[in-house]
mmCIF file of C-alpha atoms in Angstrom:
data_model
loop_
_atom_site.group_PDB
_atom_site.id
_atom_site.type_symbol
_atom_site.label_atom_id
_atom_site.label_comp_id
_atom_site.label_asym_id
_atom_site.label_seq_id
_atom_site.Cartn_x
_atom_site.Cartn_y
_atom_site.Cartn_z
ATOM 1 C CA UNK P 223 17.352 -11.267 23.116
ATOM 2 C CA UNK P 224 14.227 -13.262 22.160
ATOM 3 C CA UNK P 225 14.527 -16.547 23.344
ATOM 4 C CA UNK P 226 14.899 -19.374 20.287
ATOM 5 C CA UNK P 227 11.063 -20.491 20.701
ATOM 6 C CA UNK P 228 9.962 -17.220 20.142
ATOM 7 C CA UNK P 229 11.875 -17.834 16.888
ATOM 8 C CA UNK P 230 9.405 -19.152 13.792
ATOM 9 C CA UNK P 231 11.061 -22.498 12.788
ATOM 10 C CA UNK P 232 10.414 -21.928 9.164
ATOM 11 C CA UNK P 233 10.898 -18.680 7.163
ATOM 12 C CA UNK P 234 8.910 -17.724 4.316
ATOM 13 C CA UNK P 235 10.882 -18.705 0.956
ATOM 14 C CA UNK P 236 10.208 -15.215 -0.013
ATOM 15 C CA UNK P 237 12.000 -13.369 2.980
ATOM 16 C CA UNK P 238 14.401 -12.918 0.384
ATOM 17 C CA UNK P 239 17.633 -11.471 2.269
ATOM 18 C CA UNK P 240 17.522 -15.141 4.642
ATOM 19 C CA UNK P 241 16.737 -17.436 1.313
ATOM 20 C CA UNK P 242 19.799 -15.495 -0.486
ATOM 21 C CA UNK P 243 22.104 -15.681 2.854
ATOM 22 C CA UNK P 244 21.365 -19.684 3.110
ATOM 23 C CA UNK P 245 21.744 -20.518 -0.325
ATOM 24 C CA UNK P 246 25.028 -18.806 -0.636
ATOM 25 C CA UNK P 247 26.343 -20.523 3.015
ATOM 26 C CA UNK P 248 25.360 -23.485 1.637
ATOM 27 C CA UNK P 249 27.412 -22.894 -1.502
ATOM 28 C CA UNK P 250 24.590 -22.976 -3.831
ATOM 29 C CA UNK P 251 23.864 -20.627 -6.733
ATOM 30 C CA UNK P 252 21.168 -17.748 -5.763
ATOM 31 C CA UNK P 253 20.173 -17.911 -9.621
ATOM 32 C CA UNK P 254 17.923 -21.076 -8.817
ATOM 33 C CA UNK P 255 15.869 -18.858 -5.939
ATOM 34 C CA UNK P 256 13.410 -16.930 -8.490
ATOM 35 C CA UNK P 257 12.748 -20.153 -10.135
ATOM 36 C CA UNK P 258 11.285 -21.555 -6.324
ATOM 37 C CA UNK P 259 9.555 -18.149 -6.368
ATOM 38 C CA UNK P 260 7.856 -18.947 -9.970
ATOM 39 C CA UNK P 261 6.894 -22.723 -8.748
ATOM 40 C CA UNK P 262 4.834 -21.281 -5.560
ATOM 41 C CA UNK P 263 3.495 -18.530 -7.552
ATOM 42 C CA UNK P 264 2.065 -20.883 -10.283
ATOM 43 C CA UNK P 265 1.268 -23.539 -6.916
ATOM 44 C CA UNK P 266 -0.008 -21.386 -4.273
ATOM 45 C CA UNK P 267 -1.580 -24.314 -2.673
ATOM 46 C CA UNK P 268 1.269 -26.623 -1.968
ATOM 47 C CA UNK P 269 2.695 -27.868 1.115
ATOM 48 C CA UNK P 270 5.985 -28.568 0.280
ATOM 49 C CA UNK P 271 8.729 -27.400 -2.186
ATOM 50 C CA UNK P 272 9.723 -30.808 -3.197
ATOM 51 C CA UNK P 273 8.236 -30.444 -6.510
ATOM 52 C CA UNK P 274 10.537 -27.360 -7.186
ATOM 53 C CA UNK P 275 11.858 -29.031 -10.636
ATOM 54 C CA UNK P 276 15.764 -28.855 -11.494
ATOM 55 C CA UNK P 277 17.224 -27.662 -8.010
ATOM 56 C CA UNK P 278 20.156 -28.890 -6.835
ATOM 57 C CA UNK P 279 19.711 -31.826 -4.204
ATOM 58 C CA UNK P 280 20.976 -29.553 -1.473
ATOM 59 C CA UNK P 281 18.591 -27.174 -2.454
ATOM 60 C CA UNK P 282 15.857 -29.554 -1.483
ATOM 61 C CA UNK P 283 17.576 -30.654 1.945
ATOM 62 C CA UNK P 284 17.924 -26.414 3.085
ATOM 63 C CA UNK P 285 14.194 -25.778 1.196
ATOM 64 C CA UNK P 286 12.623 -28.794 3.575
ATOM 65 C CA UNK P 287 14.360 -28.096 6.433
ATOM 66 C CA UNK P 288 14.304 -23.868 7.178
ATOM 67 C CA UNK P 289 11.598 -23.034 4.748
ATOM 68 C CA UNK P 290 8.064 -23.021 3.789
ATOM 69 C CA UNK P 291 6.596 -22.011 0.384
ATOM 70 C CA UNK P 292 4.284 -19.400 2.576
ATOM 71 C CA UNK P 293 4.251 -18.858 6.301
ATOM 72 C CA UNK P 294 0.747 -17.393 6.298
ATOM 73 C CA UNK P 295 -2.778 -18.493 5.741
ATOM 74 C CA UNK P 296 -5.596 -17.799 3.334
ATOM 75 C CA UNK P 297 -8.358 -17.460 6.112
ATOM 76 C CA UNK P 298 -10.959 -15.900 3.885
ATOM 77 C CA UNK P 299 -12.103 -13.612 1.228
ATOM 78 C CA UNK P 300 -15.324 -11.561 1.227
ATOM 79 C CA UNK P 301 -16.310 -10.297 -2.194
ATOM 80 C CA UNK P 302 -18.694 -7.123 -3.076
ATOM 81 C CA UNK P 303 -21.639 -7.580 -5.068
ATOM 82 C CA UNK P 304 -20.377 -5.434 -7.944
ATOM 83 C CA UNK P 305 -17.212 -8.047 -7.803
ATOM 84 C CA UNK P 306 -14.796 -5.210 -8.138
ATOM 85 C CA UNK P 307 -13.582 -5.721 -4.971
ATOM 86 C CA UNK P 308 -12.170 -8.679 -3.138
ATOM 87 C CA UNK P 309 -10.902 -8.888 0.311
ATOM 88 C CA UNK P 310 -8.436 -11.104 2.055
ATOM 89 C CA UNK P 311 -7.908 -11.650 5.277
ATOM 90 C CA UNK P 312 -4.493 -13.528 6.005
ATOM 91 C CA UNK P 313 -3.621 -15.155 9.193
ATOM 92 C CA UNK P 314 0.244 -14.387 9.980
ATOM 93 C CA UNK P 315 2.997 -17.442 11.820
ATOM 94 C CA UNK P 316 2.567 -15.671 14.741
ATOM 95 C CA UNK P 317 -0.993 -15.295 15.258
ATOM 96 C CA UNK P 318 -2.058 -11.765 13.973
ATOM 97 C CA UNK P 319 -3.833 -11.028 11.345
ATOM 98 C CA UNK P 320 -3.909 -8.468 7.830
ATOM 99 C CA UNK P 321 -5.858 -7.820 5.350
ATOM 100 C CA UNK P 322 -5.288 -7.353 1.447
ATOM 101 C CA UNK P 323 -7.685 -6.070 -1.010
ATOM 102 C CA UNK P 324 -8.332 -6.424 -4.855
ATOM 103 C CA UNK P 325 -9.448 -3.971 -6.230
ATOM 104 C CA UNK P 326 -10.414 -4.356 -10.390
ATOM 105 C CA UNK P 327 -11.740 -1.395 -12.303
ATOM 106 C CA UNK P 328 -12.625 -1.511 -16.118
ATOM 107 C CA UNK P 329 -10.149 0.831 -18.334
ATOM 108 C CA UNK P 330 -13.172 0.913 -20.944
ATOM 109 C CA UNK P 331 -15.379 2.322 -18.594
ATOM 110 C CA UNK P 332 -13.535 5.102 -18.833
ATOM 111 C CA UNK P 333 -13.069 8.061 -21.387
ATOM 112 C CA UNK P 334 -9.306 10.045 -22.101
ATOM 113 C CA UNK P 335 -9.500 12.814 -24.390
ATOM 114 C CA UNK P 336 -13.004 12.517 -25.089
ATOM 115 C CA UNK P 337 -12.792 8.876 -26.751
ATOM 116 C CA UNK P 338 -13.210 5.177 -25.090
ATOM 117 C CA UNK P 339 -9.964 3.873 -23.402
ATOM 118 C CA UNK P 340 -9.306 0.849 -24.786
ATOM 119 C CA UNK P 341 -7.747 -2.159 -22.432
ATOM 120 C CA UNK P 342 -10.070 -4.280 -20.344
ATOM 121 C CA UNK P 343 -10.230 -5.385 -16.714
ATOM 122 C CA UNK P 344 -7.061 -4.080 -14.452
ATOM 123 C CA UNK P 345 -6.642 -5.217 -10.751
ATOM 124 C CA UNK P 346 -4.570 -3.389 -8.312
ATOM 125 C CA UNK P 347 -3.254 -5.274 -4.606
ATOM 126 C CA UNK P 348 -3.782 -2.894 -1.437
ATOM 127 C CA UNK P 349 -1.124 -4.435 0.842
ATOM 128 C CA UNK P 350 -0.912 -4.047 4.373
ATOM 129 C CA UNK P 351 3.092 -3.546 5.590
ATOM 130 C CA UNK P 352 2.515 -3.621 9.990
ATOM 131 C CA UNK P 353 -0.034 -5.274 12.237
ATOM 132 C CA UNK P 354 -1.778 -2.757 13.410
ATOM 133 C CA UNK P 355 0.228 1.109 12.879
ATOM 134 C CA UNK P 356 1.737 3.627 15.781
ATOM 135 C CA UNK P 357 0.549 6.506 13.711
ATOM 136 C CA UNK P 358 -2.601 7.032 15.532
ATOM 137 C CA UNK P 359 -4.679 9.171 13.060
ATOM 138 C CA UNK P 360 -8.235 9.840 14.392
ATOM 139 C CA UNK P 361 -9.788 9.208 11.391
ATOM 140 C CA UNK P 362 -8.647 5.403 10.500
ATOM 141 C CA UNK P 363 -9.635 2.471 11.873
ATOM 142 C CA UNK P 364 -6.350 0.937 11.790
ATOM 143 C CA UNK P 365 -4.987 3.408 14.338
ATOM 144 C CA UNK P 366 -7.707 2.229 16.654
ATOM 145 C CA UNK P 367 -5.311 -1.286 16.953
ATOM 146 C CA UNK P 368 -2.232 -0.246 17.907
ATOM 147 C CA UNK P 369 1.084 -1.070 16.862
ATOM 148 C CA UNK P 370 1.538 -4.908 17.318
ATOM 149 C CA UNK P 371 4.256 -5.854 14.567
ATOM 150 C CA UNK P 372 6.156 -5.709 11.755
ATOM 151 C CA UNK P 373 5.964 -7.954 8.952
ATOM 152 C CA UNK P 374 8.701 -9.527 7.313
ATOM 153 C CA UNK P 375 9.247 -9.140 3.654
ATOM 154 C CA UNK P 376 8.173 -12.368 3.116
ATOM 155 C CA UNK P 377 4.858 -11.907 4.741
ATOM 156 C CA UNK P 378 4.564 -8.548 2.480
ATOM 157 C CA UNK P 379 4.948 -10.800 -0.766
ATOM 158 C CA UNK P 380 3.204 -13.447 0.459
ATOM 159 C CA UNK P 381 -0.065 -10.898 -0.024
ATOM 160 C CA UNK P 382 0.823 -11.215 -3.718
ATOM 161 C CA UNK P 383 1.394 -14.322 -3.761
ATOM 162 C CA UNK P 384 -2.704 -15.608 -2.160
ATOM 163 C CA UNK P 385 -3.834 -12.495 -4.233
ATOM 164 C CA UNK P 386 -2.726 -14.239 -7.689
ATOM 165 C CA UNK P 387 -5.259 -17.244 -6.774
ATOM 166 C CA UNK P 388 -8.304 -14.849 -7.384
ATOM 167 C CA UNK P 389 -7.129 -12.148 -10.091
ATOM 168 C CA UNK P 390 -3.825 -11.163 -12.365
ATOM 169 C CA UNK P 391 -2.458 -8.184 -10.231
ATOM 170 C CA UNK P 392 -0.966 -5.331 -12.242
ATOM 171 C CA UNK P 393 -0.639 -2.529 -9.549
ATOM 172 C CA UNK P 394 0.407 -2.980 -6.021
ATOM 173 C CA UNK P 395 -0.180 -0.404 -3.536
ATOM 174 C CA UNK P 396 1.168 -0.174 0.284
ATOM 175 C CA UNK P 397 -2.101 1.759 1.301
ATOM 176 C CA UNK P 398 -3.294 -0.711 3.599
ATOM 177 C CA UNK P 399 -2.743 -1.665 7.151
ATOM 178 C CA UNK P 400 0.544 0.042 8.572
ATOM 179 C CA UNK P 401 2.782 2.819 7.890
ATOM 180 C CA UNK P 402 5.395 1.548 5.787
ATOM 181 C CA UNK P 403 8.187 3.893 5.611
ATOM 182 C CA UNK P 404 8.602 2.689 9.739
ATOM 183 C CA UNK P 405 8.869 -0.924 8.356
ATOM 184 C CA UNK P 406 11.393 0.361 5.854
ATOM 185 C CA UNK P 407 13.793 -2.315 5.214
ATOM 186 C CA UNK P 408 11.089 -5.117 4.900
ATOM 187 C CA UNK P 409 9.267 -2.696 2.664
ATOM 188 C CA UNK P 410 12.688 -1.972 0.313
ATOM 189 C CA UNK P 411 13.107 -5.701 0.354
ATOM 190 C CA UNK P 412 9.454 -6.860 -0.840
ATOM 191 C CA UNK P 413 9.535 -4.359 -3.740
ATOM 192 C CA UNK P 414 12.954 -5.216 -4.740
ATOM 193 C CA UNK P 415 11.115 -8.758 -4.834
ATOM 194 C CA UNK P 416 7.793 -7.705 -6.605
ATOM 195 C CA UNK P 417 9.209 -6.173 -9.517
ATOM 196 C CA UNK P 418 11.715 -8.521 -10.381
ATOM 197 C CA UNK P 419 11.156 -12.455 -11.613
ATOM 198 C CA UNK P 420 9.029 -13.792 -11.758
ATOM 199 C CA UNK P 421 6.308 -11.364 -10.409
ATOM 200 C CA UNK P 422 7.532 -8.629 -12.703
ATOM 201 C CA UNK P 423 5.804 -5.981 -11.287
ATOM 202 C CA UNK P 424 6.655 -2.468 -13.272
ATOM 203 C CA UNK P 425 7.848 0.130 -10.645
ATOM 204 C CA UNK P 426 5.899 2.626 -12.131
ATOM 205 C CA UNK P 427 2.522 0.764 -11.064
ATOM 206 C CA UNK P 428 3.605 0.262 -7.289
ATOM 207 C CA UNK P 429 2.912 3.345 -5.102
ATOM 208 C CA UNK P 430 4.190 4.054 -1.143
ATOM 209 C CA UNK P 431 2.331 5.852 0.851
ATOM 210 C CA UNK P 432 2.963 7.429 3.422
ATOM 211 C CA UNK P 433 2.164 9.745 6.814
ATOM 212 C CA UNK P 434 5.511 12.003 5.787
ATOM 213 C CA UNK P 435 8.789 9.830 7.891
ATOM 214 C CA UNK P 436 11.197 12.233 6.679
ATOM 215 C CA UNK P 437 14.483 10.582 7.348
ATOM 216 C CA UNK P 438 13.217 7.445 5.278
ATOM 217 C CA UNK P 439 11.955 9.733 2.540
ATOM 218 C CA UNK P 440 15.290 11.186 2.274
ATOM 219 C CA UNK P 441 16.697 7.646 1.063
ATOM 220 C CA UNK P 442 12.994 6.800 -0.970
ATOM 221 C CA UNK P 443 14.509 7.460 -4.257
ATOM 222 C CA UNK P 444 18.028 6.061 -3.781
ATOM 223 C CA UNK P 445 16.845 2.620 -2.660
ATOM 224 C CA UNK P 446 13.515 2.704 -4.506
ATOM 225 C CA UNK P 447 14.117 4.611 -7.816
ATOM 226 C CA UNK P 448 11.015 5.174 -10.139
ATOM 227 C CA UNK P 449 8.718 3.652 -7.144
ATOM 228 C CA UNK P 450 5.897 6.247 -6.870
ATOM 229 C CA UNK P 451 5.313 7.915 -3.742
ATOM 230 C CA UNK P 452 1.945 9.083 -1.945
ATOM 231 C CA UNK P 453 2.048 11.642 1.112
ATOM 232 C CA UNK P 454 -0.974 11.240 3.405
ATOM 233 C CA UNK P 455 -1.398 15.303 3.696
ATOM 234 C CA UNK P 456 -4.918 15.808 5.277
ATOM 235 C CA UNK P 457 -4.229 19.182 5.892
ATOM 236 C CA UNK P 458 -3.196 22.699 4.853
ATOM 237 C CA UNK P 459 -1.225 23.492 8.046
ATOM 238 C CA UNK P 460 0.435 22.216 10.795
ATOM 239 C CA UNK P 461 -1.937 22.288 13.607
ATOM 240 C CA UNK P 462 -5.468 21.006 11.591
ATOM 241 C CA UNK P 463 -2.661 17.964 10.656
ATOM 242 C CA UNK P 464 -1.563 17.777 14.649
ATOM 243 C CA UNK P 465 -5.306 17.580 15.281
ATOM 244 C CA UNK P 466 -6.482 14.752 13.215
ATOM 245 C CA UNK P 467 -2.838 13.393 12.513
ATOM 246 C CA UNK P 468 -1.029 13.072 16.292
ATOM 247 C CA UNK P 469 2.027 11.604 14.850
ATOM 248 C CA UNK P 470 2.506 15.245 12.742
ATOM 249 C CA UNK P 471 4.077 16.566 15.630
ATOM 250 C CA UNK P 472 6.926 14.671 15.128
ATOM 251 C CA UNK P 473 7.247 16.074 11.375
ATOM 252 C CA UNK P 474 6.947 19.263 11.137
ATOM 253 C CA UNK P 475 5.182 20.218 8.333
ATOM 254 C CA UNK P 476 7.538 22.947 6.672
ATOM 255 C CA UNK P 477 10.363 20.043 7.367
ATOM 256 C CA UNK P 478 8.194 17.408 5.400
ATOM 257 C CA UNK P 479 8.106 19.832 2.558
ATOM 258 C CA UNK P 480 11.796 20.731 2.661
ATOM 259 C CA UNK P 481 11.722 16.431 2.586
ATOM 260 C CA UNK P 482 9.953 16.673 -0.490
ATOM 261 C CA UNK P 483 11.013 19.415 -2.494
ATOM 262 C CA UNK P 484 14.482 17.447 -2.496
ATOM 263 C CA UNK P 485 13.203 14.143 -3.681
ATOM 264 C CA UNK P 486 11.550 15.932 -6.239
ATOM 265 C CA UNK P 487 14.539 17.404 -7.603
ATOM 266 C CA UNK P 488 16.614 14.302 -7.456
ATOM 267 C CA UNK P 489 13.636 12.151 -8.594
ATOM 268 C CA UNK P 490 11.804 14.161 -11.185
ATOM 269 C CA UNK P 491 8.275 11.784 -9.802
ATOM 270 C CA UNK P 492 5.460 13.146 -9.710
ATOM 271 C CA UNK P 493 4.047 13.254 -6.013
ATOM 272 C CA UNK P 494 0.586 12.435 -4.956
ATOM 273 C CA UNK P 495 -0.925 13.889 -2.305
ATOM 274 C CA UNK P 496 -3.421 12.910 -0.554
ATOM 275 C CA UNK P 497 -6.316 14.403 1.516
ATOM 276 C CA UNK P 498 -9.431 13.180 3.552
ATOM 277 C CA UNK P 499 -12.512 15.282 3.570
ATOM 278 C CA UNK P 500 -13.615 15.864 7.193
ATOM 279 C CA UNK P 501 -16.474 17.916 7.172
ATOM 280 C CA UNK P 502 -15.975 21.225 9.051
ATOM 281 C CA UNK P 503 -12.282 20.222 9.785
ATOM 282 C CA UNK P 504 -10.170 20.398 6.401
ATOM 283 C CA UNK P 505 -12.830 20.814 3.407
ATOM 284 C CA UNK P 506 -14.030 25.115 3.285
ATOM 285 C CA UNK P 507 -12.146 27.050 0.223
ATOM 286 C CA UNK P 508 -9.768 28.381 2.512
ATOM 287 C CA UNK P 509 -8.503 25.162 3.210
ATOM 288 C CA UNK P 510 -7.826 24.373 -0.503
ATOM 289 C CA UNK P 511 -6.300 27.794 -0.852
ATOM 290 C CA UNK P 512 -4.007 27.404 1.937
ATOM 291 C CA UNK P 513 -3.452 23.546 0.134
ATOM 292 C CA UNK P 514 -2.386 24.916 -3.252
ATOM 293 C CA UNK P 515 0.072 27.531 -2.085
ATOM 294 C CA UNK P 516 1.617 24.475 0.386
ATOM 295 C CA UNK P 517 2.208 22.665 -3.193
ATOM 296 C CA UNK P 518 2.740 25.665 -5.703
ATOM 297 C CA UNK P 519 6.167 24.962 -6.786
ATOM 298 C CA UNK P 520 5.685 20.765 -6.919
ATOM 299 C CA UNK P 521 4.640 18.555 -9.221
ATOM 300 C CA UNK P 522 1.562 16.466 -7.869
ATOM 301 C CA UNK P 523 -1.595 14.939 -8.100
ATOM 302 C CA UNK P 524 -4.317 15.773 -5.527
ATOM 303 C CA UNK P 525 -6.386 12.777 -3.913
ATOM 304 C CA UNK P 526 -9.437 14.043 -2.375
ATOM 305 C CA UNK P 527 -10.481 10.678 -0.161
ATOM 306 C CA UNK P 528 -14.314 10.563 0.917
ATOM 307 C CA UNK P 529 -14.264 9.843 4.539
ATOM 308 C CA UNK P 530 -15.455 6.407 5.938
ATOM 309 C CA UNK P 531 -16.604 6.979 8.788
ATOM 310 C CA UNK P 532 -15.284 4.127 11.059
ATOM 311 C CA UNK P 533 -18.460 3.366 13.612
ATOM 312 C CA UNK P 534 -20.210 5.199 16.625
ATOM 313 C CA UNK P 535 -16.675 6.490 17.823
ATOM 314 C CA UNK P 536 -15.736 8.357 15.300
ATOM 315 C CA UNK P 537 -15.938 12.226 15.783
ATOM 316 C CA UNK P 538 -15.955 13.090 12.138
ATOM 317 C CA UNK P 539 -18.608 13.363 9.338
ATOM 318 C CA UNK P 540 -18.123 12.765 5.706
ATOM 319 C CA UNK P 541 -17.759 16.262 3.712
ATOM 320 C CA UNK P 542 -20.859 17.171 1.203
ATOM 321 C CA UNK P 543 -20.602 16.034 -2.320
ATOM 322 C CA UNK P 544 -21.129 20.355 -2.799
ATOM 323 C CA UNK P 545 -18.079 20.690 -0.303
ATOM 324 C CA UNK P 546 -16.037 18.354 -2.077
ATOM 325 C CA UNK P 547 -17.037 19.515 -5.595
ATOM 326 C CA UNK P 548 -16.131 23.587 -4.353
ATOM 327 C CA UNK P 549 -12.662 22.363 -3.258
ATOM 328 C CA UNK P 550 -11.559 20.353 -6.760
ATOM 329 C CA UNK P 551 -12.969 23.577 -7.666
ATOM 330 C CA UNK P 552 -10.249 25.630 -6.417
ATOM 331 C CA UNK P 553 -7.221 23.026 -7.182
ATOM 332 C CA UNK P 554 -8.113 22.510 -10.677
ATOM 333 C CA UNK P 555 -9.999 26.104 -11.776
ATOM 334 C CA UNK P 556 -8.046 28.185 -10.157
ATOM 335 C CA UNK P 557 -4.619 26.839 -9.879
ATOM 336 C CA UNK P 558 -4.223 24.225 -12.674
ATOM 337 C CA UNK P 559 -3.609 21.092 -9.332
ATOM 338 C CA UNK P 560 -4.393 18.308 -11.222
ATOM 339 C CA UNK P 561 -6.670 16.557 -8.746
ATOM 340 C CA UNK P 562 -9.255 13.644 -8.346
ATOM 341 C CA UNK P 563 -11.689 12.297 -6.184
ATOM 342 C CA UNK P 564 -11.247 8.820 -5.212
ATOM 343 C CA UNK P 565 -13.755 6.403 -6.578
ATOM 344 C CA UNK P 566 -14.560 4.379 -2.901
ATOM 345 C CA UNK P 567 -15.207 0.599 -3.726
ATOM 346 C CA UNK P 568 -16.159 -2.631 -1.895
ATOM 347 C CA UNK P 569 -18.061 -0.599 0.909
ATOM 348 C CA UNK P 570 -20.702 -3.564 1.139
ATOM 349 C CA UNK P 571 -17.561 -5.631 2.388
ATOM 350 C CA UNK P 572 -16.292 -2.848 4.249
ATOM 351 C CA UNK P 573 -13.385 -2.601 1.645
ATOM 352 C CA UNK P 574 -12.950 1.385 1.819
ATOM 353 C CA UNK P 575 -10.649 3.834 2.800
ATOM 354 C CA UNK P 576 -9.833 4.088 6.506
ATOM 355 C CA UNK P 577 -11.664 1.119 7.896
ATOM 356 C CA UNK P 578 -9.005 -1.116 7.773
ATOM 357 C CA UNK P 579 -8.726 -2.951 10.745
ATOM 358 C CA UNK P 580 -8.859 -6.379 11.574
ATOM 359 C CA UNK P 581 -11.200 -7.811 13.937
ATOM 360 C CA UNK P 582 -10.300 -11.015 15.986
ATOM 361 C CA UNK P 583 -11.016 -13.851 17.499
ATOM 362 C CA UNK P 584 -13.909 -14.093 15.858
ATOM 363 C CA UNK P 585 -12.411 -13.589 12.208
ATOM 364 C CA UNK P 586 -14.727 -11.124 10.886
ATOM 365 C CA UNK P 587 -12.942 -7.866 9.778
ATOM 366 C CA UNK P 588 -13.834 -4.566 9.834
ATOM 367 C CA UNK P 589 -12.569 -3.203 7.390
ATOM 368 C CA UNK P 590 -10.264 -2.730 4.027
ATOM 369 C CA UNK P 591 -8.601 0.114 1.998
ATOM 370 C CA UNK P 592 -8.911 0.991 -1.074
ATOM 371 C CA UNK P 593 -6.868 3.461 -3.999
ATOM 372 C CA UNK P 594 -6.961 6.611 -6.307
ATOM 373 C CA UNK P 595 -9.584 6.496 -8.939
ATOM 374 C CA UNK P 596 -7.028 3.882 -10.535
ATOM 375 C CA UNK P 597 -3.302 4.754 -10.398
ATOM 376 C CA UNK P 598 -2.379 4.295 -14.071
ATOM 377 C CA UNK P 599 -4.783 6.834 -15.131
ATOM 378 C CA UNK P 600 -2.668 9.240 -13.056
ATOM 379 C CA UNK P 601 0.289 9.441 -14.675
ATOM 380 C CA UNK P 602 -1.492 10.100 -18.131
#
């Protein structure tokens, strides 16, 4: 058992499972707790939540004495010269360190059946869910850390919360550092949390993804409904995914699609899937055969990911534009895969896919994460 200084003192007013069990010992009303939330949303600078207003007076006494409005810091933000991208790095109660990134891309910019798409300016959150991640894939930068810990659900809103300072967030993805599924109930908990008051986040724009842990897929959909889910695939078969992917071994690939043939069928979500181009390793047409008979009787979207490669130790090279062309190619032409190639941003702040990793003591990081072309125009 940890000894009670390795305890934090204060817990993050958003761990929301402690704030709810407090309140109720202390016989006070849990209806008051998203109205704390909405004060250190609107005040993500304050010390204190004294100036909660309309709180019972033993509200204030628990609030000051076992919580803090946020139990991690704002340590800085790098921003790319196109300002699409920002990145966050956020210093943690116990020392470690994540990152976040903003990511904003212009609906306008775009075209859907042929005419302009009307909207403006939409900004998606790339949250990180672990310090550091035990899945070990030789092609990330995160897997290069370690596993060093969990974050509480608290921590996992508290992203949200120092994102809001710099843009309105609209999507939230859990595509940064970690693998969330093995942080499961701190990753049921923060959603619950995100898209209810007052951050109001629609399920439909928050996305999971994930290396394929099929026992927690099994209960995705019953404790997550309408939350979409993203399978990090990388591969047509079992041993290419063993090979870049170590963790694979412990899910068998023909299990993880047994996994996800049921949630489908429960669900009725469409899955996305995707898939890093390693040049030599995963991108000829055979691969992408092989890819589209794996996912013949699913409903998906197909995320071809331009690989980052993550310094002088990396034993991968980016596929060719012409490889990664040939292979949409097949998906799309031939077997009618809906499938896109992700749109990298905030590479001048190394704020791309598969870099993510965090880079201490000197606080520079290494690295960010970024999303699918943009995630709403998915599920048109």
């Amino acid at each position: 058992m940890a000894s009670s200084s390795s305890r934090p003192s204060h817990r993050s007013v958003f761990d929301a499972a402690y704030v709810r069990a407090e309140f109720e010992t202390a016989g006070i009303s849990p209806h008051f707790i998203p109205l704390i939330w909405k004060y250190v949303l609107q005040n993500p600078r304050c010390a204190d939540l004294d100036g909660v207003p309309s709180l019972p007076a033993a509200a204030y006494a628990l609030l000051r004495n076992k919580f803090r409005p946020t139990t991690s810091t704002l340590t800085a933000a790098a921003e790319s010269k196109d300002r699409t991208t920002t990145k966050l790095l956020i210093r943690l109660q116990n020392g470690e360190s994540v990152e976040a990134v903003i990511m904003r891309y212009d609906s306008r910019l775009g075209k859907y059946d042929g005419k302009t798409r009307p909207g403006g300016v939409r900004s998606t959150l790339c949250v990180s869910s672990q310090v550091g991640c035990k899945m070990g894939c030789r092609f990330c930068a995160t897997g290069t850390m370690g596993f060093k810990s969990n974050l509480t659900s608290g921590e996992i809103v508290e992203q949200m919360v120092h994102a809001s300072r710099y843009s309105q967030i609209r999507n939230i993805v859990f595509m940064g550092m970690g693998e969330p599924l093995n942080n499961y109930t701190a990753l049921v908990e923060a959603i619950q949390v995100l898209t209810a008051s007052p951050f109001q986040i629609s399920p439909k724009r928050v996305t999971v993804s994930t290396v394929g842990i099929i026992h927690s897929i099994n209960k995705f959909n019953n404790d997550l409904p309408n939350i979409n889910l993203a399978v990090s695939l990388h591969a047509p078969d079992q041993d290419i995914r063993c090979h870049i992917m170590p963790a694979a071994r412990a899910f068998p690939l023909a299990k993880l699609m047994n996994a996800l043939q049921s949630y489908q069928s429960v669900s009725k979500q469409t899955i996305f899937i995707e898939y890093i181009m390693l040049d030599g390793v995963n991108d000829q047409e055979e691969h992408a055969h092989q890819l589209c008979k794996l996912l013949e009787t699913f409903k998906v979207v197909v995320n071809l990911i331009p690989f980052n490669p993550i310094g002088s130790s990396s034993n991968f090279k980016t596929s060719s534009e012409q490889n990664v062309k040939k292979f949409q190619k097949v998906l799309r032409g031939i077997y009618g895969i809906r499938t896109t190639v992700r749109q990298e941003m905030g590479q001048d702040i190394a704020g791309a896919c598969g870099q993510l990793v965090v880079s201490l003591p000197d606080e520079r990081s290494a690295g960010g994460a970024t999303l699918l072309s943009d995630i709403e125009d998915l599920r048109l």
